[in-house]
mmCIF file of C-alpha atoms in Angstrom:
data_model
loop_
_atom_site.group_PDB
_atom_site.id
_atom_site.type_symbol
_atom_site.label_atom_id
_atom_site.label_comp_id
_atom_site.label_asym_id
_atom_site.label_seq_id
_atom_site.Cartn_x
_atom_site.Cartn_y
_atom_site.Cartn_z
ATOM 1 C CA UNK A 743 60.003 129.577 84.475
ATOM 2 C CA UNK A 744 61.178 128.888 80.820
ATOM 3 C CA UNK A 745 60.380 125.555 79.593
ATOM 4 C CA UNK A 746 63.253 124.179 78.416
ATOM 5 C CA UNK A 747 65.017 125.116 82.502
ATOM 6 C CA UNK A 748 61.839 123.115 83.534
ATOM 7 C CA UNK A 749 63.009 120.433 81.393
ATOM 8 C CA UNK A 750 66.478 120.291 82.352
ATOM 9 C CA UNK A 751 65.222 120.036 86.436
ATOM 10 C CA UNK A 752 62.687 117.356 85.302
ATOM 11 C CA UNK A 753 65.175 115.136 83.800
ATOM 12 C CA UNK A 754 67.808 115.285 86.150
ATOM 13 C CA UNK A 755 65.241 114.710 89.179
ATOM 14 C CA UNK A 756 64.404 111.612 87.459
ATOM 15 C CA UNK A 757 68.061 110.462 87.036
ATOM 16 C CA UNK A 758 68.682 110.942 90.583
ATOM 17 C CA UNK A 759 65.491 109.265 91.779
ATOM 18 C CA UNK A 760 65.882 106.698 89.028
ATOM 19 C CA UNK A 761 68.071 104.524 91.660
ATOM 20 C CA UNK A 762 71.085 104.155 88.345
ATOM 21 C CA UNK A 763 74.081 104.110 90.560
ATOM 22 C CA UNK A 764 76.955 103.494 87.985
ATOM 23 C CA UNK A 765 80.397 105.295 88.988
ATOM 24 C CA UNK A 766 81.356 108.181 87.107
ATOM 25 C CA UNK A 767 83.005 106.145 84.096
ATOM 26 C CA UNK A 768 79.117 104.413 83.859
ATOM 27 C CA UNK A 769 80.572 100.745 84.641
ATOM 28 C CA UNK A 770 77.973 99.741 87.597
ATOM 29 C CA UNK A 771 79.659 97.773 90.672
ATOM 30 C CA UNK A 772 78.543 94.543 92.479
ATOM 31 C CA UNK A 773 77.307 94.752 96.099
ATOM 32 C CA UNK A 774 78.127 91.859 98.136
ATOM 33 C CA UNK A 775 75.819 91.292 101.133
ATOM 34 C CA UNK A 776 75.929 88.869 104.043
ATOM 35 C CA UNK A 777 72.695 87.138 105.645
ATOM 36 C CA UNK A 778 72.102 87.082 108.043
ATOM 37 C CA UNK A 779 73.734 90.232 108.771
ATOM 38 C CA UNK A 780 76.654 89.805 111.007
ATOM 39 C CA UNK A 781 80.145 89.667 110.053
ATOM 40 C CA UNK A 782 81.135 87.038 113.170
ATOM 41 C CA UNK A 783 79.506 83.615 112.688
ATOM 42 C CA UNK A 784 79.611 80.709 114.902
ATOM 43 C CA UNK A 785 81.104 77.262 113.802
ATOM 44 C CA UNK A 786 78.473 74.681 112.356
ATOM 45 C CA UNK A 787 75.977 78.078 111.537
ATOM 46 C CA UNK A 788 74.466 78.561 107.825
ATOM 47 C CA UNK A 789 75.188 81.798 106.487
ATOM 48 C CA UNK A 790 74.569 83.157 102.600
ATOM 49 C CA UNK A 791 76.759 85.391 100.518
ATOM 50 C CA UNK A 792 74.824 87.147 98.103
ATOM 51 C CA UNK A 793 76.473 89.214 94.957
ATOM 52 C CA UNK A 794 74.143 91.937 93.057
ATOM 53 C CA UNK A 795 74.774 94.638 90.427
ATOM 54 C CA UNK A 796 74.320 97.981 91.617
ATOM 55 C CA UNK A 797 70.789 99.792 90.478
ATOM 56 C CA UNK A 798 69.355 95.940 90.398
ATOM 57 C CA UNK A 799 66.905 94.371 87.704
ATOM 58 C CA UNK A 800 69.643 92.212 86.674
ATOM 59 C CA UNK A 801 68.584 88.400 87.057
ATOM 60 C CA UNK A 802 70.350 86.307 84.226
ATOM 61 C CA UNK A 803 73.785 87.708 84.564
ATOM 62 C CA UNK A 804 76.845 85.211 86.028
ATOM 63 C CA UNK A 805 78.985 86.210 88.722
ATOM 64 C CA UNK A 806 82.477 85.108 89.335
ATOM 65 C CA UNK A 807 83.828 85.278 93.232
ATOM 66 C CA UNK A 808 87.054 85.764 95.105
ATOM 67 C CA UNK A 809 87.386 83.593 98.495
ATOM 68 C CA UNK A 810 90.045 82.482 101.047
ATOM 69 C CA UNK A 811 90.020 79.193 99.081
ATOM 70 C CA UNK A 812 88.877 77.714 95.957
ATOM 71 C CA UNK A 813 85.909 76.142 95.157
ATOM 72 C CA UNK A 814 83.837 77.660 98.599
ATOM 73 C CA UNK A 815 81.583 79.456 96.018
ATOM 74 C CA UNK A 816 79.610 78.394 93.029
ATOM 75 C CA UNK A 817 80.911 80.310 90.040
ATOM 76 C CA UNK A 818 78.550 81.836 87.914
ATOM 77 C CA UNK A 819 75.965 81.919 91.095
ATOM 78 C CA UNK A 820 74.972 84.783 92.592
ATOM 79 C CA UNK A 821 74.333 83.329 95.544
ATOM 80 C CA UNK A 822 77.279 81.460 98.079
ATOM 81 C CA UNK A 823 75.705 79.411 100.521
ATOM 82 C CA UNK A 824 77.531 78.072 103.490
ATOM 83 C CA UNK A 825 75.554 75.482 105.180
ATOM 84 C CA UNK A 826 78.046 74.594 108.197
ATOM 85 C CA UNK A 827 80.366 77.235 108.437
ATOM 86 C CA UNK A 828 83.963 76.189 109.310
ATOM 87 C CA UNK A 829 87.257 78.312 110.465
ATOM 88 C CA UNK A 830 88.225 77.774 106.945
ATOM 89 C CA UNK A 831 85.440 79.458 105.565
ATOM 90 C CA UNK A 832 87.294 83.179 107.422
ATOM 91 C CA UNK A 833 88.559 85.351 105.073
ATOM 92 C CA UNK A 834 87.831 88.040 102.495
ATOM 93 C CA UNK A 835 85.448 87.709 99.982
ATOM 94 C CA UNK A 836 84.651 89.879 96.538
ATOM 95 C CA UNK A 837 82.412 89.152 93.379
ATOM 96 C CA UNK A 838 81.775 90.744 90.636
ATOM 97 C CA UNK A 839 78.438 90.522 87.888
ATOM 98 C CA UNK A 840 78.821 90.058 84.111
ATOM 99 C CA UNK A 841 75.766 90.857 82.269
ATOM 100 C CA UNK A 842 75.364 91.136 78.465
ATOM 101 C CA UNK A 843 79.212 90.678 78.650
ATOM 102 C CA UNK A 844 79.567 93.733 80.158
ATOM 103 C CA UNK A 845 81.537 93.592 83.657
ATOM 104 C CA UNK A 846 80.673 95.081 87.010
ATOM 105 C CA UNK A 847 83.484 96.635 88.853
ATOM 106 C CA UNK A 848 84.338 94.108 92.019
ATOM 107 C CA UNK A 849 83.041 94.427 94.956
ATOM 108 C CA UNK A 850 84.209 95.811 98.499
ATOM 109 C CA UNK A 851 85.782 92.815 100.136
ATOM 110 C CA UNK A 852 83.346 91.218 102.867
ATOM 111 C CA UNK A 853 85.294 90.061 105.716
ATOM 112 C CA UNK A 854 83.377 86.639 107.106
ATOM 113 C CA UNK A 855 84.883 85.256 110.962
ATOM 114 C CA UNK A 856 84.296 82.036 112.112
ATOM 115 C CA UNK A 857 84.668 81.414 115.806
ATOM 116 C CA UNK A 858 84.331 78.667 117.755
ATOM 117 C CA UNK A 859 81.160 78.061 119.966
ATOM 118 C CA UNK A 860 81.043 80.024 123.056
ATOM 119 C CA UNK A 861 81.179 77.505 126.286
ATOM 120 C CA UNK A 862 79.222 78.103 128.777
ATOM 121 C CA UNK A 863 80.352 78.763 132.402
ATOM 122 C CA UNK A 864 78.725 77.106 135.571
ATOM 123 C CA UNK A 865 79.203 79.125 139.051
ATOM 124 C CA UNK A 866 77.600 77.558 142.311
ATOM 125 C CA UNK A 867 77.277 79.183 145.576
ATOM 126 C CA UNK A 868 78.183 78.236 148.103
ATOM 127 C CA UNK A 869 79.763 74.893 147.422
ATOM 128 C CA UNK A 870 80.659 72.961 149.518
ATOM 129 C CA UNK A 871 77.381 73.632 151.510
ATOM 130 C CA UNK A 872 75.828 71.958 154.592
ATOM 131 C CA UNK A 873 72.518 70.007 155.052
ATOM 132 C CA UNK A 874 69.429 71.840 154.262
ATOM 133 C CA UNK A 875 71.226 74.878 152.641
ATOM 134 C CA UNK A 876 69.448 76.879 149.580
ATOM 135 C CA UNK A 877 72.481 76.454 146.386
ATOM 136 C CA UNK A 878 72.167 78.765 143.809
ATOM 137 C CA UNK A 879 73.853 77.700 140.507
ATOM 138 C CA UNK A 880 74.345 80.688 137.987
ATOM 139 C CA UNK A 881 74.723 79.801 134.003
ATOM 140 C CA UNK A 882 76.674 82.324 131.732
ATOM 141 C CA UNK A 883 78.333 82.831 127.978
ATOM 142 C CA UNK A 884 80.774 85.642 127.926
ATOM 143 C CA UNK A 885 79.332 89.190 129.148
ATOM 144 C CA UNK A 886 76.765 88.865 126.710
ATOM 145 C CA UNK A 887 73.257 89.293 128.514
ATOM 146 C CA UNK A 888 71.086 88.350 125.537
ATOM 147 C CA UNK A 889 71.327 84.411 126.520
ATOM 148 C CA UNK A 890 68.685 82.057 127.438
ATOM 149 C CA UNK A 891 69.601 79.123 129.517
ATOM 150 C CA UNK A 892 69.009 75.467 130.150
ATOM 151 C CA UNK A 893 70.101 72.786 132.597
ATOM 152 C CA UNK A 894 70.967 69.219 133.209
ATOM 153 C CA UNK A 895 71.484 67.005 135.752
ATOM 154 C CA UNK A 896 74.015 63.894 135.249
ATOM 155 C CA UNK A 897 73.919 64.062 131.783
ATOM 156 C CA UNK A 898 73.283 66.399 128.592
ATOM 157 C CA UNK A 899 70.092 64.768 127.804
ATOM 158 C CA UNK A 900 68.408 64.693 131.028
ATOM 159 C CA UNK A 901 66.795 68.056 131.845
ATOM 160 C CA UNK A 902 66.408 70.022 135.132
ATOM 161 C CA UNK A 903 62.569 71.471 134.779
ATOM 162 C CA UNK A 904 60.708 73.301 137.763
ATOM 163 C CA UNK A 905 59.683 71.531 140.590
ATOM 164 C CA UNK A 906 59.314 71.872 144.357
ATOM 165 C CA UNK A 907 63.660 71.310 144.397
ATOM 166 C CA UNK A 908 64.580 73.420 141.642
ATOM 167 C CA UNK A 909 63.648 76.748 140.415
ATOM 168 C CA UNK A 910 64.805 78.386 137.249
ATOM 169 C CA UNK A 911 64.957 82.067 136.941
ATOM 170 C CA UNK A 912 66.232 83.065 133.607
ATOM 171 C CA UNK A 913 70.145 82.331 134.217
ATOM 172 C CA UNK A 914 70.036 81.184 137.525
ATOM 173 C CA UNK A 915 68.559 77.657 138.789
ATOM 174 C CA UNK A 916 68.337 77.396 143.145
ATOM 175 C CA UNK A 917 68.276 74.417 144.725
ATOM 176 C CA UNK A 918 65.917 74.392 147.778
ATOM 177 C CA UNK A 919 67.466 72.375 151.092
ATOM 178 C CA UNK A 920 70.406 70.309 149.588
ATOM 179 C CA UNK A 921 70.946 67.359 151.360
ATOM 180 C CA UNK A 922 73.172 64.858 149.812
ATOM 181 C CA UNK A 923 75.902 65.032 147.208
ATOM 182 C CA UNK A 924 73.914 66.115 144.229
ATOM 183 C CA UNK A 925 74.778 66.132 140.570
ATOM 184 C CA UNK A 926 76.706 66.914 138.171
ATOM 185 C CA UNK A 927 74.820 69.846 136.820
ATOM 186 C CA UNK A 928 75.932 71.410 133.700
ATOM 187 C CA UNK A 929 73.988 74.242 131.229
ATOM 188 C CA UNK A 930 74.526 75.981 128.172
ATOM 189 C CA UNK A 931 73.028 78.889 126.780
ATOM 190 C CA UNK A 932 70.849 79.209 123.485
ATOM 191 C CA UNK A 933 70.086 82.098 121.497
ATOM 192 C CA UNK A 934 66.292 82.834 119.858
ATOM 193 C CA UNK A 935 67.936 84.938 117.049
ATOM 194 C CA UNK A 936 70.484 81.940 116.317
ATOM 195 C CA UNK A 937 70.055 78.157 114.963
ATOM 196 C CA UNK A 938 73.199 77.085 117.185
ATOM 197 C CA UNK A 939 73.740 77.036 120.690
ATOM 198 C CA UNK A 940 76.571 77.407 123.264
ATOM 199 C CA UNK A 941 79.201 74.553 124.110
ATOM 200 C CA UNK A 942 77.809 73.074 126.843
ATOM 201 C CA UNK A 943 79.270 73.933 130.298
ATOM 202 C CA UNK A 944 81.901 71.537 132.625
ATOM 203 C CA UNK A 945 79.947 69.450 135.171
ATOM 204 C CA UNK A 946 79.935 70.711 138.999
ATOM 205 C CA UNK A 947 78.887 68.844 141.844
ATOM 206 C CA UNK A 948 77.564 70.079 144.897
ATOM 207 C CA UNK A 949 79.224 68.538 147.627
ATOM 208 C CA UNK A 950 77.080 68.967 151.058
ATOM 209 C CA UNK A 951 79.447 69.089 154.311
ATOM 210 C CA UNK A 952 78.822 66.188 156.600
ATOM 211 C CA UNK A 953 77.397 64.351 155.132
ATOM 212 C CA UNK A 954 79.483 61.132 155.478
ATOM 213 C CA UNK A 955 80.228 62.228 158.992
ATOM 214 C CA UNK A 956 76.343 62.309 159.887
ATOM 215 C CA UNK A 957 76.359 58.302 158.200
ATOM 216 C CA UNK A 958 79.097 57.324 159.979
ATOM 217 C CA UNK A 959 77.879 58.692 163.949
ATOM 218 C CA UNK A 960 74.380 57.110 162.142
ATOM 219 C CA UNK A 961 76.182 53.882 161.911
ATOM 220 C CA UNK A 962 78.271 53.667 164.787
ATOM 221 C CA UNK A 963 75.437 54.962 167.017
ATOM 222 C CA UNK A 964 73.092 52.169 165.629
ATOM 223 C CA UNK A 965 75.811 49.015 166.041
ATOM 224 C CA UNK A 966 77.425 49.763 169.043
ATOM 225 C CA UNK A 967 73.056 50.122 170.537
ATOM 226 C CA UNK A 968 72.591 46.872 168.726
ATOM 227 C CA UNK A 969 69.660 48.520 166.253
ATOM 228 C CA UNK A 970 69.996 47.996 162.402
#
C-alpha cells in the first residue's frame, strides 16, 4: 500500500472514532437528556433536565432553554432541576449551548408529562361474608404488575403486618375466620424504582352476615331465661 493512501485511511479512521459529531455545516448541536429516564413523571417526583453539546468536553459554556413557561429553568445552567414536579411543568422543552460565543444548534424538543398519582384499588371477596369465613382483600394500581403493596387498618398510619389473622402475599392480604364487622382497610402501592408512591386506596369494610342477628337471639335468649 502507498503511503500517502495509508495516510488518508489513518486520518479519516481517527475522525470517525474521534466521537466530533458536528452536522455537515460544522455547527455542533445540544443534546437534551431526561433523568431519570422516562418521559411520564408522577406529580410531587424530582426529575433533571440536562443540556450538553454534542462530542462533549465542553464545561464552561452557558445554555439558554425553551419551556412551557418562563422561568422553570435556570438560564445559563446546564442543568434544569425539578424538585416537585407539577402538571405545569408538561410541555416541550429545547436548549441550546453557547461556548466561546459560538452557538449550538437547538436541541430536539423533550416532551416531559406529568400525571397525577395512580390510586390504588381495594377488591374484597366475598363481602358481605358470614362468621368464621377466610376474606381475601386484593390491592392493585392500574394493570401494572411491577407494584409492591401495603395495608392499613382504620387509618393510613396504622399498619396491617403478619400475624396469626392476617397474611400478606405480595398484593393480596387474607383474613383468617372473620367474625365481626372489621375495618376499614385501605392500601396503596409503592414502587422500589420510584421516590413516590400510589394515592392511597378508598376504605372497605367487611361486613360479616349475622352478626347483629346472632346478638340479638344472644340477648333475647339470655333476658327472657333471666341470665345476664
Amino acid at each position: 500500500m502507498e503511503p500517502t493512501l495509508l495516510c488518508v485511511l489513518l486520518l479519516l479512521n481517527t475522525h470517525i472514532n474521534s466521537g466530533h459529531s458536528e452536522d455537515d455545516d460544522g455547527v455542533a448541536k445540544a443534546v437534551l437528556t431526561i433523568h431519570p429516564n422516562r418521559s411520564q413523571i408522577f406529580s410531587g417526583e424530582s426529575v433533571t433536565l440536562r443540556c450538553d453539546i454534542q462530542g462533549g468536553g465542553v464545561t464552561d459554556g452557558e445554555y439558554r432553554w425553551l419551556t412551557p413557561s418562563s422561568d422553570q429553568c435556570p438560564q445559563k445552567e446546564h442543568e434544569c432541576i425539578i424538585s416537585a414536579a407539577e402538571f405545569s411543568h408538561s410541555g416541550n422543552y429545547r436548549c441550546l449551548g453557547s461556548h466561546q460565543q459560538q452557538d449550538s444548534k437547538w436541541s430536539d424538543a423533550v416532551r416531559l408529562t406529568v400525571t397525577p398519582l395512580p390510586k390504588a384499588t381495594l377488591t374484597v371477596k366475598p363481602n358481605p361474608v358470614f362468621p368464621g369465613e377466610t376474606v381475601t382483600l386484593m390491592c392493585s394500581v392500574g394493570s401494572d404488575s411491577s407494584w409492591s403493596y401495603k395495608w392499613y387498618k382504620y387509618r393510613n398510619d396504622n399498619v396491617v403486618s403478619q400475624s396469626g389473622r392476617h397474611t400478606i402475599t405480595g398484593d393480596t392480604l387474607t383474613i383468617n375466620g372473620a367474625t365481626v364487622n372489621e375495618g376499614p382497610y385501605l392500601c396503596h402501592g409503592k414502587k422500589e424504582s420510584r421516590p413516590t408512591s400510589s394515592s392511597i386506596s378508598d376504605p372497605v369494610t367487611i361486613v360479616v352476615n349475622g352478626e347483629s342477628v346472632f346478638f340479638f337471639y344472644f340477648l333475647f335468649f339470655c333476658q327472657t331465661d333471666g341470665h345476664y
